[in-house]
Coordinates of C-alpha atoms in Angstrom, one line a residue:
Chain A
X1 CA -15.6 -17.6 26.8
X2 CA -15.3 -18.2 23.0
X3 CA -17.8 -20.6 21.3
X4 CA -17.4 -21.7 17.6
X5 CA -20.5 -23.6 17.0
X6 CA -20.9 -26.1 13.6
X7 CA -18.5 -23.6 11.6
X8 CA -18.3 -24.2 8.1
X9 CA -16.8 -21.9 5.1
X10 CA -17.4 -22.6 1.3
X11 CA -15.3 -21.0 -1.2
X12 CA -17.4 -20.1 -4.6
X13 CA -14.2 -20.1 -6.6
X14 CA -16.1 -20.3 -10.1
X15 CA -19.1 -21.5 -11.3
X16 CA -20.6 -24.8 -9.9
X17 CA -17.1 -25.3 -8.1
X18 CA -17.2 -25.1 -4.4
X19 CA -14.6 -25.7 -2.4
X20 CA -15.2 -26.1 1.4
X21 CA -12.2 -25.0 3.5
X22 CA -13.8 -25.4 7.0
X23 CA -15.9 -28.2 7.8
X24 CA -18.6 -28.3 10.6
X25 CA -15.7 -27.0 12.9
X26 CA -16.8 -26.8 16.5
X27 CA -14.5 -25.9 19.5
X28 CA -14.6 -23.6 22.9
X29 CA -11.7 -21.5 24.4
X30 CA -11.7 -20.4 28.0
X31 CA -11.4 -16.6 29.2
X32 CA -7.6 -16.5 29.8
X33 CA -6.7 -19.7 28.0
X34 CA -4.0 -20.0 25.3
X35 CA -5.1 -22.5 22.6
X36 CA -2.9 -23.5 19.3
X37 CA -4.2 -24.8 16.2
X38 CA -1.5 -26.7 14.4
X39 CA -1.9 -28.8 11.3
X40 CA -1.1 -28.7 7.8
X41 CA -1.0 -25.0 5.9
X42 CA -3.9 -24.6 4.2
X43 CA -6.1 -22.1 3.8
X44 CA -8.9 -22.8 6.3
X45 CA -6.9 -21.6 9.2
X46 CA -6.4 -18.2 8.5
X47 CA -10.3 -18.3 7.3
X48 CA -11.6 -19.0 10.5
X49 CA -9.1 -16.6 12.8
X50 CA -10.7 -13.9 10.4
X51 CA -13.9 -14.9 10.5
X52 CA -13.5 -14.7 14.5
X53 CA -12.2 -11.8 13.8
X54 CA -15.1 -10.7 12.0
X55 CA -13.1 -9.6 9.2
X56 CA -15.2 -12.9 6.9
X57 CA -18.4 -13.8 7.5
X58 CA -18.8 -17.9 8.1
X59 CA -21.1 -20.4 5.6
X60 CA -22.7 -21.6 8.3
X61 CA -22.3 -21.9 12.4
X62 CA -22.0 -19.2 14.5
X63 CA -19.5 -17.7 16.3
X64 CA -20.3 -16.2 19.9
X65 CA -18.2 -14.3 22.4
X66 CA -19.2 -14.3 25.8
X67 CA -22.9 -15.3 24.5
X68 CA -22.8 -11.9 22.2
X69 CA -22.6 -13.7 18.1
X70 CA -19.6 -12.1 16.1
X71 CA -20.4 -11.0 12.8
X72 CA -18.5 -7.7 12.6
X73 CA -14.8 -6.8 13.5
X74 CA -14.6 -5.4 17.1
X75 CA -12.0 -4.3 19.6
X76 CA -12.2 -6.5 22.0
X77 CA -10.3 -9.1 19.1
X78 CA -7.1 -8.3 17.8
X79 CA -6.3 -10.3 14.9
X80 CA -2.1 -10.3 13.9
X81 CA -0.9 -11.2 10.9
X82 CA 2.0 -13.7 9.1
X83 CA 3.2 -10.6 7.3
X84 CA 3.1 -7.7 10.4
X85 CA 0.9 -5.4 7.8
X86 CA 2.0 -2.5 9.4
X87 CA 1.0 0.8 8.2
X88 CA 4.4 1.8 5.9
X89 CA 3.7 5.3 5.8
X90 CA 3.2 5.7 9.9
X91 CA 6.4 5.9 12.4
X92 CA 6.3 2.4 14.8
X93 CA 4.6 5.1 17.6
X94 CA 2.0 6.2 15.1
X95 CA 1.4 2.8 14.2
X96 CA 0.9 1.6 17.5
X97 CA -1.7 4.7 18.1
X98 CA -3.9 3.8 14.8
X99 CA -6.5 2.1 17.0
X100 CA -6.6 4.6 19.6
X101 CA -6.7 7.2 16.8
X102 CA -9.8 6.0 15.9
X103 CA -12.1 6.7 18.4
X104 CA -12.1 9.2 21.1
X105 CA -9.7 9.7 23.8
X106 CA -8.4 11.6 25.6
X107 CA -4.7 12.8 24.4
X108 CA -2.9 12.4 27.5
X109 CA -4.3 8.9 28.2
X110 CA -3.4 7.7 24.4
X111 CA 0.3 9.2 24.6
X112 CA 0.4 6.7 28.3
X113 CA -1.1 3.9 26.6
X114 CA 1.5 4.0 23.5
X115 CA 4.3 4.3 25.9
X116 CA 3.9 1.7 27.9
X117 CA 3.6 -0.6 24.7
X118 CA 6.5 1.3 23.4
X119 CA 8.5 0.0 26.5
X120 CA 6.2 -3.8 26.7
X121 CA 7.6 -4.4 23.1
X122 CA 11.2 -2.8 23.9
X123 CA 10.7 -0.5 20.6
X124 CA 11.1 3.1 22.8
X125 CA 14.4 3.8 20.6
X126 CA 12.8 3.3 17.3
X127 CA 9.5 5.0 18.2
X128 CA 10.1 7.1 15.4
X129 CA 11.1 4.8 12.8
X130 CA 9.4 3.6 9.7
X131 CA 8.6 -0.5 9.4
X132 CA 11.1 -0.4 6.6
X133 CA 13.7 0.1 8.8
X134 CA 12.8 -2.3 11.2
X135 CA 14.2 -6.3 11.1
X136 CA 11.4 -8.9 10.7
X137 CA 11.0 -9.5 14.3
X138 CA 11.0 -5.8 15.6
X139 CA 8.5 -5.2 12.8
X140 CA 6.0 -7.9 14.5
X141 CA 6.9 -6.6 18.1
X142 CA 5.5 -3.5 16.5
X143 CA 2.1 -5.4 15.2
X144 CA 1.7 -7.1 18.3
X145 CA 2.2 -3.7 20.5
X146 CA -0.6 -2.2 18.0
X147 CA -2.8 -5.1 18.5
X148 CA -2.8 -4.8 22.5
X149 CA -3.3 -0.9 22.8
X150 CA -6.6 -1.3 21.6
X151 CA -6.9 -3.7 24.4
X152 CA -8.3 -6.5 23.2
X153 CA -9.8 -9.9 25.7
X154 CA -9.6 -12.1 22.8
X155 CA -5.6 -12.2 20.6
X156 CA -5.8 -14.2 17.4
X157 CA -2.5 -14.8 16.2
X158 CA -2.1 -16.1 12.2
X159 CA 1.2 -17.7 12.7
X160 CA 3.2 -14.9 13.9
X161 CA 6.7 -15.6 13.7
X162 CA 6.6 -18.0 10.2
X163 CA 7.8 -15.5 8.5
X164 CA 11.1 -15.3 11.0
X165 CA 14.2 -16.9 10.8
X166 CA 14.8 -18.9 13.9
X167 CA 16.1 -17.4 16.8
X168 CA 14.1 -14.1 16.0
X169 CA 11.5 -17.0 16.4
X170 CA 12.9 -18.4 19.6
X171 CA 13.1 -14.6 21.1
X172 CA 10.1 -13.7 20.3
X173 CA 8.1 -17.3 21.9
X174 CA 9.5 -15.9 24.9
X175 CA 8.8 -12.8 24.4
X176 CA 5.0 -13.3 24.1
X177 CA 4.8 -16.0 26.5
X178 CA 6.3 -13.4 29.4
X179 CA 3.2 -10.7 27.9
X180 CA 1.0 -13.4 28.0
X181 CA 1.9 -14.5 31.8
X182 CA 1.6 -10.4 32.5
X183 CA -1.7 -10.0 30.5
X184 CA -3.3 -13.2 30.4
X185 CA -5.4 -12.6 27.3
X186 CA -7.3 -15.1 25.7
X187 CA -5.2 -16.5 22.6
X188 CA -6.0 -18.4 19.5
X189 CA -2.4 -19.3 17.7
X190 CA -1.8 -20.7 14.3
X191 CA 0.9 -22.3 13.6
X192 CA 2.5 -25.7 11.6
X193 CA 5.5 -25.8 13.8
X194 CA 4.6 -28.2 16.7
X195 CA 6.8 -27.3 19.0
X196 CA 6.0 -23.6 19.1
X197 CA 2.5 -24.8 19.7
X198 CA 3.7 -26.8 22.7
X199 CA 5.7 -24.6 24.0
X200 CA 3.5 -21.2 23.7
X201 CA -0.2 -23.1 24.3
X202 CA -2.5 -24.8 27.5
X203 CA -4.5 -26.5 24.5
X204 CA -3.1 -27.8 20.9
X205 CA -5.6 -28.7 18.6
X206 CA -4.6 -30.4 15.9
X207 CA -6.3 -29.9 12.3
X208 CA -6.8 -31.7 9.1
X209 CA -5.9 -29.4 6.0
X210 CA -8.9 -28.9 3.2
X211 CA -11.5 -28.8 4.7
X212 CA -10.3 -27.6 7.9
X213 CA -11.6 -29.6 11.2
X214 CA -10.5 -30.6 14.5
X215 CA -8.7 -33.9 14.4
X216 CA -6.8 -34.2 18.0
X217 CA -6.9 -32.3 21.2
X218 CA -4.1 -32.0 23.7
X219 CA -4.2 -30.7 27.1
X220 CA -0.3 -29.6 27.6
X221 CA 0.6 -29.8 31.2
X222 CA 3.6 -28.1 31.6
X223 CA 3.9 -26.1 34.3
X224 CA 3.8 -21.9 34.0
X225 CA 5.8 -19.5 33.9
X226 CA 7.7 -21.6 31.1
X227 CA 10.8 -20.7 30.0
X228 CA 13.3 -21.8 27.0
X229 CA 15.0 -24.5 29.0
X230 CA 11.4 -26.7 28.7
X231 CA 12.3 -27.2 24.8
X232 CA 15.1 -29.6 25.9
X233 CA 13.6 -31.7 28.1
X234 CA 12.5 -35.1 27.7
X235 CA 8.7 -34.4 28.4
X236 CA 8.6 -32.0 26.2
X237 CA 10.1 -33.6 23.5
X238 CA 7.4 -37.0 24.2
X239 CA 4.6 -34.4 23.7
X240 CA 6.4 -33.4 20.3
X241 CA 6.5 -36.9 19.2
X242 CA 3.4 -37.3 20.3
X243 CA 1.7 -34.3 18.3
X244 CA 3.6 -35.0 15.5
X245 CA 2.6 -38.4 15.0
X246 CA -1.2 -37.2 15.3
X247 CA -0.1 -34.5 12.5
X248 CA 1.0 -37.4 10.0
X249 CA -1.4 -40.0 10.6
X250 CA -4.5 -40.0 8.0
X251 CA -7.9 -39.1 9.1
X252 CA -9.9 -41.9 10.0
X253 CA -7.2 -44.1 11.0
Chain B
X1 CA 28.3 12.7 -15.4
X2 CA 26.5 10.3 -17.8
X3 CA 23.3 12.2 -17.6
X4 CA 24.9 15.2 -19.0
X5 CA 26.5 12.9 -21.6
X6 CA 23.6 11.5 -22.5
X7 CA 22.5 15.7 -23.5
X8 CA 26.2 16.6 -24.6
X9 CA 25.8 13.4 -27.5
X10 CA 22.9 14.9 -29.0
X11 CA 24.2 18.4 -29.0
X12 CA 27.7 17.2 -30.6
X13 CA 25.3 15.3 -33.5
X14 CA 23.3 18.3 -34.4
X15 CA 26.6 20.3 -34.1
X16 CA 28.3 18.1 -36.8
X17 CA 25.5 18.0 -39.1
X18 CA 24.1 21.7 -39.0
X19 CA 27.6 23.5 -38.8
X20 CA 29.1 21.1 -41.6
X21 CA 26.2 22.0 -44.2
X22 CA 24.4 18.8 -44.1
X23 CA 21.5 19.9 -43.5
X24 CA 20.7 23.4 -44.3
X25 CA 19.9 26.1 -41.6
X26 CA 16.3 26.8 -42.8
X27 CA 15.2 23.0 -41.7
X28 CA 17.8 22.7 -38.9
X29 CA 19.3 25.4 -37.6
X30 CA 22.8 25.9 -36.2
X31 CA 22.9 25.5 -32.1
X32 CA 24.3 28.8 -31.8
X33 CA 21.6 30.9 -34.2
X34 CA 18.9 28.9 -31.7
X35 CA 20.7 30.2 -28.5
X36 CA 20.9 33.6 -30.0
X37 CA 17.3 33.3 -31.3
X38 CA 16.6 32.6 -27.8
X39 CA 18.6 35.3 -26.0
X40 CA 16.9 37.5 -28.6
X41 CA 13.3 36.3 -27.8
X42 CA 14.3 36.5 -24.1
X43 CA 15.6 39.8 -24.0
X44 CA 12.5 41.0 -25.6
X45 CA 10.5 39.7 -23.2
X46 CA 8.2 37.5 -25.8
X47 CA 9.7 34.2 -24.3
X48 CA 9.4 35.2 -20.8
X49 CA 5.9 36.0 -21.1
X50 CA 5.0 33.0 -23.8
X51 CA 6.6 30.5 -21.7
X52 CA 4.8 31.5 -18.3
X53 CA 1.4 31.8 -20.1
X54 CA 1.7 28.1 -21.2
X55 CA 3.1 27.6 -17.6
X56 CA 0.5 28.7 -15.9
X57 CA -2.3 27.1 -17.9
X58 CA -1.0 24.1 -17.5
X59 CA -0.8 24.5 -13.7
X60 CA -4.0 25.6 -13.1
X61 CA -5.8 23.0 -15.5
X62 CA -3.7 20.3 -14.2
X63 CA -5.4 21.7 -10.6
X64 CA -8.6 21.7 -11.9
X65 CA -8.5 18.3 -13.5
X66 CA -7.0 17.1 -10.1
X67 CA -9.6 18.4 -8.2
X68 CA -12.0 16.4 -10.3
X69 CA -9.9 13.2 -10.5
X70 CA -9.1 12.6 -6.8
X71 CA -12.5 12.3 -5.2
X72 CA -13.8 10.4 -8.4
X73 CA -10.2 8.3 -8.7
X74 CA -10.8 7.4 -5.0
X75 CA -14.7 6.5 -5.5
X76 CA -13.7 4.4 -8.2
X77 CA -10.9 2.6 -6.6
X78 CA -13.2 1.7 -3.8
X79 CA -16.7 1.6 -4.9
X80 CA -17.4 -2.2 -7.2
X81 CA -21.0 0.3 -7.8
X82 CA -19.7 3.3 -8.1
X83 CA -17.2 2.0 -10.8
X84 CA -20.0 0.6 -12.5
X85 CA -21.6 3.2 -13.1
X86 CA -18.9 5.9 -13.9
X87 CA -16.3 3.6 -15.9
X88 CA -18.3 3.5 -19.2
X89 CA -18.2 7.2 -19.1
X90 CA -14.5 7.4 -18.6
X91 CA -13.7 5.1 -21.3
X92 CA -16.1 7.1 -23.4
X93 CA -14.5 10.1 -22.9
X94 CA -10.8 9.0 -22.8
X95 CA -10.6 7.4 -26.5
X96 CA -11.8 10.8 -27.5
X97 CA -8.6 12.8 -28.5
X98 CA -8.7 16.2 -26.6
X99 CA -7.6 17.8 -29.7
X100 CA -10.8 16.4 -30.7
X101 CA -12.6 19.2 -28.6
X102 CA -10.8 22.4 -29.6
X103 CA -13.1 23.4 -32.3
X104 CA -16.0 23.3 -30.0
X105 CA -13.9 24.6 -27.1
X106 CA -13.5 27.9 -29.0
X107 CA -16.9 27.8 -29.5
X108 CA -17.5 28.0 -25.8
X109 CA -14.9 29.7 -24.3
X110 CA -13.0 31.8 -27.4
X111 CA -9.2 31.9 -27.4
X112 CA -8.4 32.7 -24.0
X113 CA -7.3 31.0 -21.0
X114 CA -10.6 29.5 -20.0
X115 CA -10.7 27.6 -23.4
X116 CA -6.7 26.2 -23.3
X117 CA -7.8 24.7 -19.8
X118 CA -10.8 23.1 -20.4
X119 CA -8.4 21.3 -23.7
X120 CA -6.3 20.3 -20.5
X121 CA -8.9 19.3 -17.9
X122 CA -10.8 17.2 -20.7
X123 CA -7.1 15.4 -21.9
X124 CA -5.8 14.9 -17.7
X125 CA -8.7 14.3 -15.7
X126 CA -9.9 11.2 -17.3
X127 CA -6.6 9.8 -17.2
X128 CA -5.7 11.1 -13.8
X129 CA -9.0 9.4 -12.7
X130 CA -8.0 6.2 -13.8
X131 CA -4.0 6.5 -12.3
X132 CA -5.7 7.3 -9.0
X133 CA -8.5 4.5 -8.8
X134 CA -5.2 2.2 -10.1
X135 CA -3.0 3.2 -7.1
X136 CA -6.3 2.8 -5.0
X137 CA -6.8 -0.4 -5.9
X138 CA -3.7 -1.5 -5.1
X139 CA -3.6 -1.0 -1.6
X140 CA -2.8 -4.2 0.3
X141 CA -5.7 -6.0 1.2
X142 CA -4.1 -7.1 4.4
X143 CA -3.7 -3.5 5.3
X144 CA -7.6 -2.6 5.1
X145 CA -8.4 -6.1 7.1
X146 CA -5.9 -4.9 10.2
X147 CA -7.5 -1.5 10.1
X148 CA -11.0 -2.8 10.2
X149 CA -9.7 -5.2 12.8
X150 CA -8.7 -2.2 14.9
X151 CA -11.5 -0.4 14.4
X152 CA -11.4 1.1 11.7
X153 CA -15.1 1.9 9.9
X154 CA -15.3 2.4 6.4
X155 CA -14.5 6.8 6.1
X156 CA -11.6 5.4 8.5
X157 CA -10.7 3.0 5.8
X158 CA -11.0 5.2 3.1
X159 CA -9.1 8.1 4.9
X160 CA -6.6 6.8 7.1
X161 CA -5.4 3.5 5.0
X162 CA -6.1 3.7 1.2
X163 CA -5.3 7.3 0.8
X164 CA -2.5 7.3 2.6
X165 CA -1.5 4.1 0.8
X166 CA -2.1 5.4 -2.3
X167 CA -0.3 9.0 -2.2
X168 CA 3.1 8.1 -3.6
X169 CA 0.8 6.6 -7.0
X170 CA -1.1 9.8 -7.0
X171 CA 2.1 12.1 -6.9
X172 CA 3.3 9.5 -9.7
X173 CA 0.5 10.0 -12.0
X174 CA 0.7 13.8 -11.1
X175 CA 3.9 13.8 -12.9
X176 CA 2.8 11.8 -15.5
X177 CA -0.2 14.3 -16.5
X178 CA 1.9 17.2 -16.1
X179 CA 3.6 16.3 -18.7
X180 CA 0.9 15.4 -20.9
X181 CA -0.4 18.9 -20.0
X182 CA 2.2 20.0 -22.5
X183 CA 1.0 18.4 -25.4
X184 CA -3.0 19.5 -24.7
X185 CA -1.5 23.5 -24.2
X186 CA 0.4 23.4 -27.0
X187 CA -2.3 21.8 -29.6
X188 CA -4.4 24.5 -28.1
X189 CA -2.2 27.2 -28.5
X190 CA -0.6 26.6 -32.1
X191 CA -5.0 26.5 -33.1
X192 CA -6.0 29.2 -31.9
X193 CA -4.3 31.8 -29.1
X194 CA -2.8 35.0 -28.8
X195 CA 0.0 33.7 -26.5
X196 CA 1.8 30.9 -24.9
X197 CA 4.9 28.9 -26.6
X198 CA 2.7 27.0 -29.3
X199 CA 1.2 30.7 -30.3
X200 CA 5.0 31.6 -30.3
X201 CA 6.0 28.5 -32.6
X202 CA 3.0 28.9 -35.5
X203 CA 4.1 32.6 -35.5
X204 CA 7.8 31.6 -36.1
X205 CA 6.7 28.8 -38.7
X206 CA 4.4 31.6 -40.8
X207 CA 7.5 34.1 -40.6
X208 CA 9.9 31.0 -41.4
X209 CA 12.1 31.2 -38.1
X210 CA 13.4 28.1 -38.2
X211 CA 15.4 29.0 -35.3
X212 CA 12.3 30.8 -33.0
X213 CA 10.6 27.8 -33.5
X214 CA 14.1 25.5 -32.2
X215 CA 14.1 28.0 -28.9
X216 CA 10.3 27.2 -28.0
X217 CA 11.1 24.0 -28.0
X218 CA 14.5 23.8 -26.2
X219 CA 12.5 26.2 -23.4
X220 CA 10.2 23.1 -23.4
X221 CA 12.1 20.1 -22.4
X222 CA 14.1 22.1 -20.0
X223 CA 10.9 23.2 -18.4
X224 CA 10.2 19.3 -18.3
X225 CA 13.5 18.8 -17.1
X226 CA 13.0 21.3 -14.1
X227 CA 9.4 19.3 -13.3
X228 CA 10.7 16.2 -13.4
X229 CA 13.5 17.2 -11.4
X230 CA 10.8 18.6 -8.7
X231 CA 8.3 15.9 -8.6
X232 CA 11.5 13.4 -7.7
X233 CA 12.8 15.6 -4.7
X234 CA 9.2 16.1 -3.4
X235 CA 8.4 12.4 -4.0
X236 CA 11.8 11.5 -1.2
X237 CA 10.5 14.4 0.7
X238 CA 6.9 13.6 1.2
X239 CA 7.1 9.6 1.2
X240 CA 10.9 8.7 2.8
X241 CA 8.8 5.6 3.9
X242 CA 8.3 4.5 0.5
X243 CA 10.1 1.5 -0.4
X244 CA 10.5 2.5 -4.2
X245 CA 13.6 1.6 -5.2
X246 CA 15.9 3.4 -7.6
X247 CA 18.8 1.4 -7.9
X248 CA 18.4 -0.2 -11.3
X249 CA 19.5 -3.5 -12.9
X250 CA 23.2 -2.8 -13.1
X251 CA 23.3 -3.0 -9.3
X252 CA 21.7 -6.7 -9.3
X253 CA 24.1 -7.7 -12.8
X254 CA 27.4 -5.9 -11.5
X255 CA 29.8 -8.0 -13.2
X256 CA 30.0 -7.4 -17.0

């Protein structure tokens, strides 16, 4: 269980000028559960899955993970990033290892581990490439297999596939929605495409920009597994509308 | 083709003037006295053994000075205190010209070896320092946050993302210095030595051989040549994940 408790971030950008990007935020995710925030880009989103992440220490609030408080990064939260930030100078395999690099382990039992990821993320023939060499969305396969061969509980996810050009896109929501049925981690996605969130998440939370807070809360009840053919229903595309028009309307109103 | 060209054009303009009388041999020498000054010099053995003693000072002070600048170029890329304190020093030091520090060199360390490369460590290391912290700096931010997030502690950091990250702006800035090395060794040499190319070109100037003097200098830029030629190949060796591009404008602006 993940508890964010009264979260608030404020930005000393210069002198007497503070700008608050998360505001008194407070929200709970169950062990296994796949929660989307959607909303707006701003910057408060990314704030808080690094401050979850440990990675940025909150203003105020605290952040707890199964009733131990956050305030460093750990390995039991992965954290993947908009732009993949994979290591340029390591091959996809050695890139894939860096967390199990780190601490110690036995050889035989990291070389399994990488494999099977390897084969997870269908990236066995490029094992030895370099991410330059990659496309966009074999390049985040590659990010995402390094994220969960440290094993994470806890996946937080800074709008993943933005950065890809549609279909990519489309392959890859099924892609982690077949790992996530397998794995069943606990998943905190950003994204501002609603119906990624809808698709992909149990929960979609919907956010006002500047400062960041919750402003919505659905409870998706499509059935799992899910598969592409959901997008073209008529359910799902009332549960668009529906988060779409909580998206535009002003706070308050 | 047009780097050769670019060579052959200055060789055909110093052709024209020297051989045509234009300029007279005793400022400019003809391009064939220089080659025969330098087959003479060579076959002597002075060049041989002038060239190789500049050589090797400059490779072992450009060792030394990098054995200074990478641990500090590191600190200082990564350390907001450590910068603090050392910066001052660095900037102290740098605005200094090196040539600045020959007479007292020689007090030192005479005219040998030891006193041409402290000349070189004091004129590379500061800068070296500075290239490295530079390319140190620059490593993605984004990169250091996704190592920390997978578990990465702060030698981990230091070791296994922002080195790494910075290597291909080290081996630039290696390149860079060596070639300043030159102008350090030869200031050094041309003051006070007993060998080396710039003892070989103050020799030439006092005995007015124009052409001696021509040869040293040729030996030098091809030298250059030949380094800059190896730090390229080793650069695509070393980092073939670099994403350093060489392509140039004319590629983007192909129509004319």
């Amino acid at each position: 269980m993940l508890e964010l408790k009264h979260i608030t971030k404020v930005y000393n950008t210069e002198p007497r000028h503070l700008v608050e990007v998360i505001s008194d935020l407070t929200l709970s995710v169950a062990d296994g559960e796949f929660i989307a925030l959607v909303g707006p880009s701003g910057c408060g989103k990314t704030t808080l899955l690094k401050m979850v992440a440990g990675l940025v220490p909150q203003t105020s609030g605290e952040i707890f993970l199964d009733k131990q408080a956050v305030s460093s990064p750990g390995k039991e939260r992965g954290i993947i990033f908009q732009n993949f930030s994979l290591f340029p100078w390591l091959t996809v395999r050695d890139n894939i290892a860096f967390g199990l690099n780190l601490c110690k382990m036995d050889k035989q039992k990291k070389e399994t581990a990488v494999n099977r990821y390897l084969r997870i993320t269908g990236l066995e023939k490029f094992a030895s490439f370099y991410p330059r060499n990659l496309s966009g969305g074999m390049q985040q396969r590659v990010a995402v297999a390094r994220t969960l061969a440290n094993n994470p509980r806890l996946l937080l996810m800074d709008e993943p596939f933005g950065s890809l050009d549609e279909q990519t896109r489309s392959l890859m929501q099924e892609f982690l929605i077949e790992l996530w049925e397998k794995e069943r981690k606990t998943v905190i996605f950003v994204t501002h495409d609603v119906r990624e969130a809808i698709f992909l998440a149990d929960t979609v939370y919907v956010t006002t920009p500047r400062p960041l807070a919750i402003k919505q809360k659905f409870a998706i009840p499509f059935a799992r597994p899910r598969s592409h053919a959901l997008k073209l229903t008529k359910e799902f595309f009332d549960w668009e509308t529906r988060v779409a028009h909580a998206i535009a309307t002003d706070f308050g109103e | 083709m047009l780097a050769i060209s670019g060579l052959v054009s200055v060789l055909l303009a110093w052709s024209l003037v020297t051989y045509t009388g234009f300029i007279k041999p005793f400022f400019l020498p003809t391009p064939t006295s220089v080659v025969s000054a330098a087959v003479s010099l060579f076959v002597s053995g002075g060049l041989i053994a002038d060239a190789s003693a500049s050589v090797s000072r400059i490779l072992l002070g450009f060792l030394v000075s990098l054995a200074i600048s990478l641990p500090i170029g590191i600190l200082l890329g990564v350390s907001r205190m450590f910068e603090a304190f050392v910066k001052p020093v660095i900037a102290f030091v740098r605005y200094i010209p090196p040539s600045a520090f020959i007479p007292l060199a020689i007090i030192w360390f005479g005219i040998g070896d030891s006193q041409k490369i402290a000349i070189l460590v004091i004129g590379i290391a500061p800068y070296l320092a500075l290239l490295i912290a530079d390319a140190a700096i620059n490593t993605p931010l984004e990169l250091i946050d996704a190592g920390r997030a997978l578990g990465a502690n702060r030698i981990n950091t230091i070791f296994k993302v922002i080195l790494p990250s910075s290597l291909p702006g080290i081996w630039d800035a290696c390149r860079l210095m060596i070639g300043a090395g030159w102008t350090f060794v030869i200031i050094a040499e041309i003051v006070g030595a007993s060998s080396g190319l710039g003892h070989l070109m103050i020799e030439s100037q006092r005995f007015l051989r124009t052409a001696n003097i021509f040869a040293a200098i040729i030996i030098i830029g091809f030298l250059g040549l030949i380094t800059d030629y190896f730090f390229e190949i080793t650069y695509k060796l070393l980092f073939p994940w670099s994403e350093k591009t060489h392509a140039g404008i004319e590629t983007h602006y192909k129509s004319v």
